[in-house]
Coordinates of C-alpha atoms in Angstrom, one line a residue:
Chain V
X1 CA 0.0 0.0 0.1
X2 CA 1.5 3.3 -1.0
X3 CA 1.9 6.1 1.5
X4 CA -1.5 8.1 1.9
X5 CA -2.4 11.5 3.3
X6 CA -3.4 11.8 6.9
X7 CA -6.7 13.5 7.5
X8 CA -4.9 16.8 8.0
X9 CA -2.8 16.7 4.9
X10 CA -6.0 15.7 2.9
X11 CA -7.8 18.9 4.1
X12 CA -4.7 21.2 3.5
X13 CA -3.4 19.8 0.2
X14 CA -6.4 18.5 -1.6
X15 CA -9.5 20.3 -0.3
X16 CA -8.5 23.7 1.0
X17 CA -7.3 24.7 -2.6
X18 CA -11.0 24.2 -3.8
X19 CA -12.5 26.2 -0.9
X20 CA -14.1 29.5 -1.0
X21 CA -14.0 32.2 1.7
X22 CA -17.0 30.9 3.4
X23 CA -15.0 27.7 4.2
X24 CA -12.7 29.6 6.6
X25 CA -9.7 27.6 5.3
X26 CA -11.7 24.4 6.3
X27 CA -10.2 25.1 9.6
X28 CA -13.1 25.6 11.8
X29 CA -16.2 23.5 12.7
X30 CA -18.5 25.0 10.2
X31 CA -18.7 27.4 7.2
X32 CA -19.8 31.0 7.5
X33 CA -22.0 32.3 4.7
X34 CA -22.6 36.0 4.8
X35 CA -26.2 37.4 5.0
X36 CA -28.1 38.2 1.9
X37 CA -31.3 39.8 1.0
X38 CA -32.2 36.8 -1.1
X39 CA -33.6 33.5 0.3
X40 CA -31.1 30.5 0.4
X41 CA -31.9 27.3 -1.8
X42 CA -30.6 24.0 -0.5
X43 CA -30.4 20.7 -2.2
X44 CA -28.5 17.4 -1.6
X45 CA -27.6 14.3 -3.7
X46 CA -25.8 11.1 -2.6
X47 CA -24.0 9.0 -5.1
X48 CA -22.8 5.4 -4.5
X49 CA -20.4 3.5 -6.5
X50 CA -21.9 0.6 -8.4
X51 CA -25.5 2.4 -8.1
X52 CA -25.0 5.8 -9.7
X53 CA -21.6 5.4 -11.4
X54 CA -19.2 2.7 -12.1
X55 CA -16.4 2.4 -9.4
X56 CA -13.7 2.6 -12.3
X57 CA -15.1 5.7 -13.9
X58 CA -12.5 8.4 -13.9
X59 CA -12.3 10.1 -10.5
X60 CA -12.5 13.6 -12.0
X61 CA -15.8 12.5 -13.8
X62 CA -17.2 11.2 -10.7
X63 CA -16.4 14.2 -8.8
X64 CA -17.9 16.5 -11.5
X65 CA -21.1 14.4 -11.7
X66 CA -21.7 14.6 -8.0
X67 CA -21.4 18.2 -8.0
X68 CA -23.3 18.9 -11.3
X69 CA -26.4 16.8 -10.2
X70 CA -26.8 19.4 -7.2
X71 CA -26.0 22.5 -9.4
X72 CA -28.7 21.2 -11.9
X73 CA -31.2 21.3 -8.9
X74 CA -30.1 24.9 -8.0
X75 CA -30.5 25.9 -11.9
X76 CA -34.0 24.6 -12.1
X77 CA -35.1 26.8 -9.1
X78 CA -33.5 29.8 -10.7
X79 CA -30.7 29.9 -8.3
X80 CA -27.1 30.9 -8.5
X81 CA -24.6 28.8 -6.4
X82 CA -23.4 29.9 -3.1
X83 CA -21.1 26.9 -2.8
X84 CA -21.2 23.2 -1.6
X85 CA -20.6 20.7 1.4
X86 CA -18.9 17.4 0.5
X87 CA -19.2 14.3 2.4
X88 CA -16.7 11.5 1.2
X89 CA -16.7 7.9 2.4
X90 CA -13.5 6.3 0.9
X91 CA -13.3 2.6 0.5
X92 CA -10.3 0.6 1.9
X93 CA -8.3 0.9 -1.4
X94 CA -8.2 4.7 -1.9
X95 CA -5.0 6.3 -3.1
X96 CA -3.3 9.8 -3.0
X97 CA -3.6 9.7 -7.0
X98 CA -7.2 8.8 -6.9
X99 CA -8.0 11.7 -4.5
X100 CA -5.9 14.2 -6.4
X101 CA -7.7 13.4 -9.6
X102 CA -11.0 13.5 -7.9
X103 CA -10.2 16.9 -6.4
X104 CA -8.9 18.3 -9.7
X105 CA -12.4 17.6 -11.3
X106 CA -14.1 19.1 -8.3
X107 CA -11.8 22.1 -8.7
X108 CA -12.3 22.6 -12.3
X109 CA -16.1 22.7 -11.8
X110 CA -16.1 24.9 -8.8
X111 CA -14.4 27.4 -10.9
X112 CA -16.5 27.1 -13.9
X113 CA -19.8 27.1 -12.1
X114 CA -18.5 29.6 -9.5
X115 CA -19.4 27.0 -6.8
X116 CA -16.8 26.8 -4.4
X117 CA -16.3 24.0 -1.7
X118 CA -17.4 25.5 1.7
X119 CA -17.2 22.5 4.1
X120 CA -17.0 18.8 4.2
X121 CA -16.2 15.6 6.0
X122 CA -14.2 12.7 4.9
X123 CA -14.3 9.1 6.5
X124 CA -13.3 5.5 5.8
X125 CA -15.9 3.0 4.7
X126 CA -15.8 -0.8 4.5
X127 CA -18.2 -0.2 1.6
X128 CA -18.1 1.3 -1.8
X129 CA -17.1 5.1 -2.5
X130 CA -20.0 7.1 -1.3
X131 CA -20.4 10.9 -2.1
X132 CA -23.0 13.1 -0.7
X133 CA -22.9 16.9 -1.9
X134 CA -25.2 19.5 -0.3
X135 CA -25.4 22.6 -2.6
X136 CA -26.4 26.0 -1.4
X137 CA -27.6 29.0 -3.8
X138 CA -29.6 32.1 -3.9
X139 CA -32.2 33.4 -5.9
X140 CA -34.6 36.5 -5.9
X141 CA -37.3 34.1 -7.0
X142 CA -37.6 30.5 -6.3
X143 CA -39.2 28.7 -9.3
X144 CA -41.3 26.0 -7.8
X145 CA -42.6 22.7 -9.1
X146 CA -46.0 23.7 -7.9
X147 CA -46.7 26.7 -10.4
X148 CA -47.7 25.3 -13.6
X149 CA -51.1 26.6 -14.7
X150 CA -53.5 25.4 -17.5
X151 CA -52.7 26.8 -20.9
X152 CA -48.9 27.1 -19.8
X153 CA -46.5 26.0 -22.7
X154 CA -44.1 23.2 -21.7
X155 CA -40.5 23.6 -22.5
X156 CA -37.5 21.5 -22.2
X157 CA -33.8 22.8 -22.8
X158 CA -31.1 21.0 -24.8
X159 CA -31.8 17.6 -25.9
X160 CA -33.5 14.6 -24.1
X161 CA -32.6 11.1 -23.7
X162 CA -28.7 11.3 -24.5
X163 CA -27.7 10.0 -21.1
X164 CA -30.2 7.1 -21.0
X165 CA -29.1 6.0 -24.3
X166 CA -25.3 6.4 -23.3
X167 CA -26.2 4.0 -20.4
X168 CA -27.9 1.5 -22.9
X169 CA -24.5 1.7 -24.9
X170 CA -22.4 0.9 -21.8
X171 CA -24.7 -2.1 -21.0
X172 CA -24.7 -3.4 -24.6
X173 CA -21.4 -3.1 -26.3
X174 CA -22.6 -4.8 -29.5
X175 CA -25.2 -1.9 -29.9
X176 CA -22.5 0.7 -29.3
X177 CA -20.5 -1.0 -32.1
X178 CA -23.2 -0.4 -34.7
X179 CA -23.2 3.2 -34.1
X180 CA -20.7 5.9 -35.5
X181 CA -17.9 6.8 -33.4
X182 CA -18.9 10.4 -32.9
X183 CA -22.5 9.6 -31.9
X184 CA -21.1 6.9 -29.5
X185 CA -18.7 9.4 -27.9
X186 CA -21.4 12.0 -27.5
X187 CA -23.9 9.7 -25.9
X188 CA -21.3 8.1 -23.5
X189 CA -20.1 11.6 -22.6
X190 CA -23.7 12.9 -21.8
X191 CA -24.1 9.7 -19.5
X192 CA -21.0 10.4 -17.7
X193 CA -21.1 14.2 -17.3
X194 CA -24.3 16.1 -16.8
X195 CA -24.2 19.8 -17.8
X196 CA -26.2 21.8 -15.3
X197 CA -28.1 24.5 -16.9
X198 CA -27.1 27.4 -14.7
X199 CA -27.1 29.5 -17.8
X200 CA -30.9 29.3 -17.8
X201 CA -31.4 30.2 -14.2
X202 CA -31.9 34.1 -14.9
X203 CA -34.5 33.2 -17.7
X204 CA -36.2 30.8 -15.4
X205 CA -36.8 33.1 -12.5
X206 CA -37.9 35.9 -15.0
X207 CA -40.3 33.9 -17.0
X208 CA -41.2 30.4 -15.8
X209 CA -44.2 29.5 -13.6
X210 CA -42.9 26.2 -12.8
X211 CA -39.6 24.2 -13.3
X212 CA -37.5 21.2 -12.3
X213 CA -34.5 19.3 -13.7
X214 CA -35.0 16.2 -15.9
X215 CA -33.2 13.6 -13.7
X216 CA -35.4 10.8 -13.7
X217 CA -36.7 10.9 -17.2
X218 CA -38.8 13.3 -19.0
X219 CA -42.1 11.3 -18.8
X220 CA -41.7 10.6 -15.0
X221 CA -40.6 14.1 -14.1
X222 CA -43.3 15.8 -16.1
X223 CA -45.7 13.5 -14.2
X224 CA -44.3 14.7 -11.0
X225 CA -44.4 18.4 -12.1
X226 CA -48.2 17.8 -13.0
X227 CA -49.0 16.2 -9.7
X228 CA -47.1 18.9 -7.7
X229 CA -49.2 21.6 -9.7
X230 CA -52.4 19.7 -9.7
X231 CA -52.7 19.8 -13.6
X232 CA -52.3 17.6 -16.6
X233 CA -50.2 17.9 -19.7
X234 CA -50.4 17.0 -23.3
X235 CA -46.9 16.6 -25.2
X236 CA -46.3 16.0 -28.8
X237 CA -43.5 13.3 -28.8
X238 CA -42.3 14.4 -32.2
X239 CA -41.4 17.9 -30.9
X240 CA -39.1 16.6 -28.1
X241 CA -35.6 17.7 -29.0
X242 CA -33.3 14.8 -29.8
X243 CA -29.5 15.0 -30.6
X244 CA -28.3 13.7 -33.9
X245 CA -26.6 11.0 -32.1
X246 CA -29.8 9.9 -30.2
X247 CA -31.6 10.1 -33.6
X248 CA -29.0 7.8 -35.2
X249 CA -29.3 5.3 -32.3
X250 CA -33.0 5.4 -32.3
X251 CA -33.2 4.7 -36.1
X252 CA -31.0 1.6 -35.4
X253 CA -33.2 0.6 -32.6
X254 CA -36.5 2.2 -32.5
X255 CA -37.6 0.8 -29.0
X256 CA -34.9 3.0 -27.5
X257 CA -37.3 5.9 -28.1
X258 CA -39.2 5.0 -24.9
X259 CA -35.7 4.8 -23.0
X260 CA -34.9 8.3 -24.2
X261 CA -38.2 9.7 -22.7
X262 CA -38.1 7.5 -19.6
X263 CA -34.5 7.1 -18.7
X264 CA -32.7 9.3 -16.3
X265 CA -29.7 11.6 -16.1
X266 CA -30.7 14.2 -18.8
X267 CA -30.2 17.3 -16.3
X268 CA -31.9 19.5 -18.7
X269 CA -34.6 21.9 -17.7
X270 CA -38.4 21.1 -17.9
X271 CA -40.4 24.4 -17.2
X272 CA -43.7 25.9 -17.9
X273 CA -44.4 29.4 -18.8
X274 CA -47.5 31.5 -19.8
X275 CA -45.9 34.2 -22.2
X276 CA -42.5 33.7 -23.1
X277 CA -42.5 36.3 -25.8
X278 CA -38.9 35.8 -27.1
X279 CA -38.2 32.2 -26.8
X280 CA -34.8 31.7 -25.1
X281 CA -32.1 30.0 -27.0
X282 CA -31.9 26.3 -26.5
X283 CA -35.3 25.8 -25.0
X284 CA -38.0 24.1 -27.0
X285 CA -41.7 23.9 -26.7
X286 CA -42.9 20.4 -26.5
X287 CA -46.6 20.7 -25.3
X288 CA -49.1 22.4 -23.1
X289 CA -50.5 22.2 -19.6
X290 CA -54.0 20.9 -19.3
X291 CA -56.6 21.8 -16.7
X292 CA -57.5 18.2 -15.8
X293 CA -55.2 16.8 -13.4
X294 CA -53.5 13.4 -14.4
X295 CA -50.4 11.9 -15.7
X296 CA -49.1 13.5 -18.9
X297 CA -50.2 12.2 -22.2
X298 CA -47.4 11.8 -24.9
X299 CA -48.8 11.8 -28.4
X300 CA -46.9 9.9 -31.0
X301 CA -46.5 10.7 -34.7
X302 CA -49.8 9.2 -35.4
X303 CA -51.6 11.4 -32.8
X304 CA -52.2 8.5 -30.7
X305 CA -51.1 8.4 -27.0
X306 CA -47.9 6.3 -26.3
X307 CA -48.1 3.9 -23.5
X308 CA -44.6 3.4 -21.8
X309 CA -43.8 0.3 -20.3
X310 CA -41.8 1.9 -17.3
X311 CA -42.4 5.7 -17.2
X312 CA -39.6 6.8 -14.8
X313 CA -36.3 5.7 -13.7
X314 CA -35.8 4.8 -10.1
X315 CA -32.3 4.3 -8.3
X316 CA -34.2 2.8 -5.3
Chain E
X1 CA -38.4 -10.1 2.5
X2 CA -41.4 -8.1 3.9
X3 CA -43.1 -5.4 1.7
X4 CA -41.0 -2.1 1.7
X5 CA -41.9 1.4 1.0
X6 CA -41.4 2.8 -2.4
X7 CA -39.3 6.0 -2.7
X8 CA -42.5 8.0 -2.8
X9 CA -44.1 6.3 0.2
X10 CA -40.9 6.9 2.1
X11 CA -40.8 10.5 1.5
X12 CA -44.5 10.9 2.2
X13 CA -45.0 8.6 5.3
X14 CA -41.5 8.8 6.8
X15 CA -39.8 12.0 6.1
X16 CA -42.6 14.6 5.2
X17 CA -43.7 14.5 8.9
X18 CA -40.3 15.6 10.1
X19 CA -40.1 18.3 7.6
X20 CA -40.2 22.0 8.3
X21 CA -41.9 24.6 6.0
X22 CA -38.5 25.3 4.2
X23 CA -38.7 21.6 2.9
X24 CA -41.7 22.4 0.7
X25 CA -43.3 19.3 1.7
X26 CA -40.2 17.5 0.2
X27 CA -42.0 17.7 -3.1
X28 CA -39.5 20.1 -5.0
X29 CA -36.1 19.9 -6.1
X30 CA -34.6 22.1 -3.3
X31 CA -35.5 23.7 0.0
X32 CA -36.3 27.3 0.3
X33 CA -34.9 29.1 3.4
X34 CA -36.1 32.6 4.0
X35 CA -33.7 35.6 3.9
X36 CA -32.2 36.7 7.4
X37 CA -30.1 39.5 8.5
X38 CA -27.9 37.0 10.1
X39 CA -25.3 35.0 8.4
X40 CA -25.7 31.3 7.8
X41 CA -23.6 28.6 9.5
X42 CA -23.3 25.3 7.6
X43 CA -21.6 22.0 8.6
X44 CA -21.7 18.4 7.6
X45 CA -20.9 15.1 9.0
X46 CA -21.0 11.6 7.5
X47 CA -21.5 8.4 9.7
X48 CA -20.8 4.9 8.5
X49 CA -22.1 1.7 10.2
X50 CA -19.1 -0.3 11.5
X51 CA -17.0 2.9 11.7
X52 CA -19.1 5.4 13.7
X53 CA -21.7 3.2 15.3
X54 CA -22.5 -0.3 15.5
X55 CA -24.8 -1.7 12.7
X56 CA -27.2 -3.1 15.5
X57 CA -27.4 0.0 17.5
X58 CA -30.9 1.1 17.9
X59 CA -32.1 2.9 14.7
X60 CA -33.5 5.8 16.7
X61 CA -30.2 6.3 18.5
X62 CA -28.2 6.2 15.2
X63 CA -30.6 8.9 13.7
X64 CA -30.1 11.0 16.9
X65 CA -26.3 10.7 16.8
X66 CA -26.1 11.6 13.2
X67 CA -28.2 14.9 13.8
X68 CA -26.6 15.8 17.1
X69 CA -23.0 15.8 16.0
X70 CA -23.9 18.4 13.4
X71 CA -26.0 20.4 16.0
X72 CA -22.9 20.2 18.4
X73 CA -20.9 22.0 15.7
X74 CA -23.7 24.7 15.2
X75 CA -23.7 25.2 19.0
X76 CA -19.9 25.6 19.2
X77 CA -20.3 28.4 16.7
X78 CA -22.9 30.3 18.8
X79 CA -25.5 29.3 16.2
X80 CA -29.4 28.5 16.4
X81 CA -30.4 25.6 14.0
X82 CA -32.3 26.4 10.8
X83 CA -32.7 22.8 9.8
X84 CA -30.8 19.9 8.1
X85 CA -30.5 17.9 4.9
X86 CA -30.3 14.0 5.3
X87 CA -28.5 11.7 2.9
X88 CA -29.2 8.2 3.5
X89 CA -27.7 5.1 1.9
X90 CA -29.7 2.0 2.9
X91 CA -28.1 -1.5 2.9
X92 CA -29.9 -4.3 1.1
X93 CA -31.5 -5.6 4.2
X94 CA -33.4 -2.4 5.4
X95 CA -36.9 -2.8 6.6
X96 CA -40.0 -0.6 7.1
X97 CA -39.7 -1.0 10.7
X98 CA -36.2 0.1 10.9
X99 CA -36.8 3.1 8.8
X100 CA -39.9 4.0 11.1
X101 CA -37.8 3.8 14.2
X102 CA -35.0 5.8 12.6
X103 CA -37.5 8.6 11.6
X104 CA -39.0 8.5 15.0
X105 CA -35.6 9.2 16.6
X106 CA -35.0 12.0 14.1
X107 CA -38.4 13.4 14.7
X108 CA -38.0 13.6 18.5
X109 CA -34.7 15.5 18.1
X110 CA -36.0 17.7 15.3
X111 CA -38.6 18.9 17.8
X112 CA -36.3 19.0 20.9
X113 CA -33.8 21.1 19.1
X114 CA -36.0 23.1 16.8
X115 CA -34.0 21.6 13.8
X116 CA -36.5 20.4 11.1
X117 CA -35.7 18.2 8.1
X118 CA -35.4 20.6 5.1
X119 CA -34.4 18.1 2.3
X120 CA -32.8 14.9 1.6
X121 CA -31.8 12.1 -0.7
X122 CA -32.2 8.3 -0.1
X123 CA -30.5 5.7 -2.1
X124 CA -29.7 1.9 -1.9
X125 CA -26.1 0.9 -1.2
X126 CA -24.3 -2.6 -1.5
X127 CA -22.3 -1.3 1.4
X128 CA -23.1 -0.5 5.1
X129 CA -25.8 2.0 6.2
X130 CA -24.2 5.5 5.5
X131 CA -25.7 8.8 6.7
X132 CA -24.7 12.2 5.9
X133 CA -26.4 15.2 7.6
X134 CA -25.6 18.7 6.6
X135 CA -27.0 21.1 9.1
X136 CA -27.6 24.9 8.7
X137 CA -28.0 27.5 11.5
X138 CA -27.9 31.3 12.0
X139 CA -26.0 33.5 14.6
X140 CA -25.6 37.2 14.9
X141 CA -21.9 36.4 15.9
X142 CA -19.9 33.5 14.6
X143 CA -17.5 32.3 17.4
X144 CA -14.4 31.1 15.5
X145 CA -11.5 28.5 16.5
X146 CA -9.1 31.4 15.7
X147 CA -10.0 33.9 18.4
X148 CA -8.2 32.5 21.3
X149 CA -5.9 35.2 23.1
X150 CA -3.0 34.9 25.5
X151 CA -4.5 35.2 28.9
X152 CA -7.9 34.0 28.0
X153 CA -9.3 31.2 30.5
X154 CA -10.0 28.0 28.9
X155 CA -13.4 26.5 29.8
X156 CA -15.2 23.3 29.1
X157 CA -18.8 22.4 29.7
X158 CA -20.3 19.4 31.2
X159 CA -18.1 16.4 32.0
X160 CA -15.2 15.1 29.7
X161 CA -14.3 11.5 28.9
X162 CA -17.6 9.8 29.5
X163 CA -18.1 8.7 25.8
X164 CA -14.6 7.4 25.5
X165 CA -14.9 5.5 28.5
X166 CA -18.4 4.2 27.4
X167 CA -16.7 2.9 24.3
X168 CA -14.0 1.3 26.5
X169 CA -16.8 -0.5 28.4
X170 CA -18.4 -1.8 25.2
X171 CA -15.1 -3.2 24.1
X172 CA -14.2 -4.8 27.3
X173 CA -17.3 -6.4 29.0
X174 CA -15.1 -7.6 32.0
X175 CA -14.1 -4.2 32.8
X176 CA -17.9 -3.1 32.5
X177 CA -18.8 -5.9 34.9
X178 CA -16.6 -4.4 37.6
X179 CA -18.4 -1.0 37.4
X180 CA -21.7 -0.1 39.3
X181 CA -24.8 -0.6 37.0
X182 CA -25.7 3.0 37.3
X183 CA -22.1 4.2 36.2
X184 CA -22.1 1.7 33.5
X185 CA -25.3 2.9 32.1
X186 CA -24.4 6.5 32.3
X187 CA -21.1 5.9 30.4
X188 CA -22.8 3.7 27.7
X189 CA -25.4 6.3 27.2
X190 CA -23.0 9.2 26.8
X191 CA -21.0 7.2 24.0
X192 CA -24.4 6.3 22.2
X193 CA -25.9 9.6 22.4
X194 CA -24.2 13.1 22.3
X195 CA -26.0 16.1 23.8
X196 CA -25.4 19.1 21.8
X197 CA -24.9 22.2 23.9
X198 CA -27.3 24.5 22.0
X199 CA -28.3 25.7 25.3
X200 CA -24.7 27.4 25.7
X201 CA -24.9 29.1 22.1
X202 CA -26.1 32.5 23.4
X203 CA -23.5 32.7 26.0
X204 CA -20.9 31.7 23.7
X205 CA -21.7 34.4 21.1
X206 CA -21.9 36.8 24.0
X207 CA -18.7 36.0 25.6
X208 CA -16.4 33.5 24.0
X209 CA -13.3 34.6 22.0
X210 CA -13.0 31.2 20.6
X211 CA -15.0 28.0 20.8
X212 CA -15.2 24.4 19.2
X213 CA -17.0 21.3 20.3
X214 CA -14.9 18.5 21.8
X215 CA -15.5 15.7 19.2
X216 CA -11.9 14.1 18.9
X217 CA -10.9 14.3 22.6
X218 CA -10.1 17.3 24.7
X219 CA -6.4 17.1 24.3
X220 CA -6.5 17.0 20.6
X221 CA -9.1 19.3 20.1
X222 CA -7.4 21.9 22.3
X223 CA -4.3 21.4 20.3
X224 CA -6.4 22.3 17.1
X225 CA -7.7 25.4 18.8
X226 CA -4.4 26.6 19.9
X227 CA -2.9 25.9 16.2
X228 CA -5.9 27.8 14.7
X229 CA -5.4 30.8 17.1
X230 CA -1.5 30.8 17.1
X231 CA -1.3 30.3 20.8
X232 CA -0.4 27.7 23.4
X233 CA -2.3 26.5 26.5
X234 CA -1.7 25.3 30.0
X235 CA -4.2 23.0 31.5
X236 CA -4.5 21.7 35.0
X237 CA -5.6 18.1 34.5
X238 CA -7.1 17.8 38.0
X239 CA -9.6 20.7 37.2
X240 CA -11.0 18.8 34.2
X241 CA -14.6 18.1 35.0
X242 CA -15.2 14.2 35.4
X243 CA -18.7 12.7 36.0
X244 CA -18.9 10.4 39.1
X245 CA -19.2 7.5 36.8
X246 CA -15.9 8.4 34.9
X247 CA -14.3 8.9 38.4
X248 CA -15.4 5.5 39.5
X249 CA -14.0 3.7 36.4
X250 CA -10.7 5.7 36.5
X251 CA -10.4 4.7 40.3
X252 CA -10.7 0.9 39.1
X253 CA -8.5 1.5 36.0
X254 CA -6.2 4.6 36.4
X255 CA -4.7 4.3 32.8
X256 CA -8.2 5.2 31.5
X257 CA -7.7 8.9 32.6
X258 CA -5.7 9.3 29.3
X259 CA -8.6 7.8 27.4
X260 CA -10.9 10.3 29.1
X261 CA -8.9 13.3 27.8
X262 CA -7.9 11.9 24.4
X263 CA -10.9 9.9 23.4
X264 CA -13.6 11.2 21.2
X265 CA -17.5 11.8 21.2
X266 CA -17.7 14.2 24.2
X267 CA -19.6 16.8 22.3
X268 CA -19.1 19.3 25.0
X269 CA -17.9 22.7 24.4
X270 CA -14.4 23.9 24.7
X271 CA -14.0 27.8 24.6
X272 CA -11.8 30.6 25.7
X273 CA -13.0 33.9 27.1
X274 CA -11.1 37.0 28.5
X275 CA -13.7 38.1 31.1
X276 CA -16.5 35.9 32.0
X277 CA -17.6 37.7 35.1
X278 CA -20.5 35.5 36.0
X279 CA -19.3 32.1 35.1
X280 CA -22.2 30.4 33.4
X281 CA -23.8 27.2 34.7
X282 CA -22.2 23.9 33.8
X283 CA -19.0 25.5 32.3
X284 CA -15.8 24.9 34.3
X285 CA -12.4 26.8 33.9
X286 CA -9.6 24.2 33.3
X287 CA -6.7 26.4 32.3
X288 CA -5.2 29.5 30.4
X289 CA -4.1 30.4 27.0
X290 CA -0.5 31.1 26.8
X291 CA 1.2 33.4 24.3
X292 CA 3.9 31.0 23.1
X293 CA 2.3 28.9 20.2
X294 CA 2.5 25.2 20.6
X295 CA 0.6 22.1 21.8
X296 CA -1.1 22.4 25.0
X297 CA 0.5 21.3 28.1
X298 CA -1.6 19.1 30.7
X299 CA -0.2 19.4 34.2
X300 CA -0.9 16.5 36.5
X301 CA -1.6 16.3 40.2
X302 CA 2.3 16.5 40.8
X303 CA 2.6 19.8 38.8
X304 CA 4.4 17.8 36.0
X305 CA 3.2 17.6 32.3
X306 CA 1.4 14.5 31.3
X307 CA 2.8 12.8 28.3
X308 CA -0.2 11.1 26.2
X309 CA 0.4 8.0 24.3
X310 CA -2.1 9.1 21.6
X311 CA -3.2 12.6 21.9
X312 CA -6.3 12.5 19.7
X313 CA -8.8 10.1 18.3
X314 CA -9.1 9.7 14.6
X315 CA -11.8 7.7 12.6
X316 CA -9.5 7.9 9.5

């Protein structure tokens, strides 16, 4: 076993460089976040090796994924990050190299998304690598799940289904082999690495009535949004934005269209708005909120409702 | 395997009843904490079965311990709780009964300490039960580790060493058998269940120059406080407050005095103050901050410094 950092070295060499001023150099019992006139938004996600990622995924990607899934929740609420608290349970075989790579991934994202580390706790575990990140943010207007109104247009950002199809490729190498290398790379990358849509937060708080991030599949997440708002929805499946790579794969294997709409890990934004005069870049209208409460209806190319075998992804 | 809650049932039946208004019924992507003129204090601790507690400990006690270690950090900073985020990784054999007992423990403490659940994430794990709690609080004055000044008196609250001696009893039943039942029960209870000193937070923010909670042993934690403040300390070991139970056990086994001073899990407050005119209830002066920076010196009954074999407890 190569020499490993002590807990003190770990904090000083690995984590302190990622920390923001609120962390007080990671030398105190707690972080200190200055008062603000805006409310605070708080969210947490826990990721376990073998459940949410593969233990042999690149440590930098694991770190980025753990942070980004939380930043995605902040983005969906219209919030700007304050920073994050990191809990890390390290399995018996951790190495300094692994931790340095993990921290360098975190550090990159902390800078890109202006979301510094503000505190944390590291422990040993006899089990798999386990990461919990609690992210804090601020917004002058919290965009709730509950605000969708009948007649609202329904929008999604980016493209839907790439991550779910990336996971399908990882699970079925023979399927992956039939796809072009560029499409394969695109889908695998979207599975490994969410892109939190913090760029959309200002537009959401200005215009959206309701919003959430798409983390458990568009179909299931829209159902949650409808339930929270006490409404229904009609979606034209043909208007759901797909990447070229997703379209290529679905052409090869049409039954994967359902996976695209019901699989997880998109981390795009699903929102509703009543009057979005100038449609923002990279957001597409896919349907409309209906007054009769119930699960959303997805209309296929033939105008008939699509019946999903498994409407939502669950880790549980 | 008996029938188990779905993730949705878990949230609605187990966690929503513990949640405060900021949790938005646990139905949104994130919690919404109202703005305040006071800064926010944030801390996180991760507990793993087999490392921080025994997997067969009572679920209510595990829950309380996980929350209380965080509330103890808030207390040491002079903060009042806002609430907490809970991440829970459940091993394969979890049951509804276990979760109900876990939640009832959390619920009791959320009420006693006015610290509601504000958000969370639950997942499955192939490893041991793993709990991460991030607690948020507020204070008009954050009491740092760095504020100790030469000449400050050093105080501790409550009694020191009970939890470490409780752990010693669990590890050595023959030792436990030599102790009176009342003392045995007291020490085991103090090991299982920390008591966060939120009652002391107002006094700390009014009077203390520096403070921290004693979680890794008085000797090691005072060394951290001295390092953070750039000072030294002289402590009269005979003035360190011991419970009757600890005194009884140390009389039987004098070498355990070192365990009392260097073991973990006291969760009492260690603080320094320059002029604490009316000494508050349940806080005892144990020594004085010295101007020459360095590890604290503990003077024994003979006036000679005590040499500790292992000055601080580490989980890592």
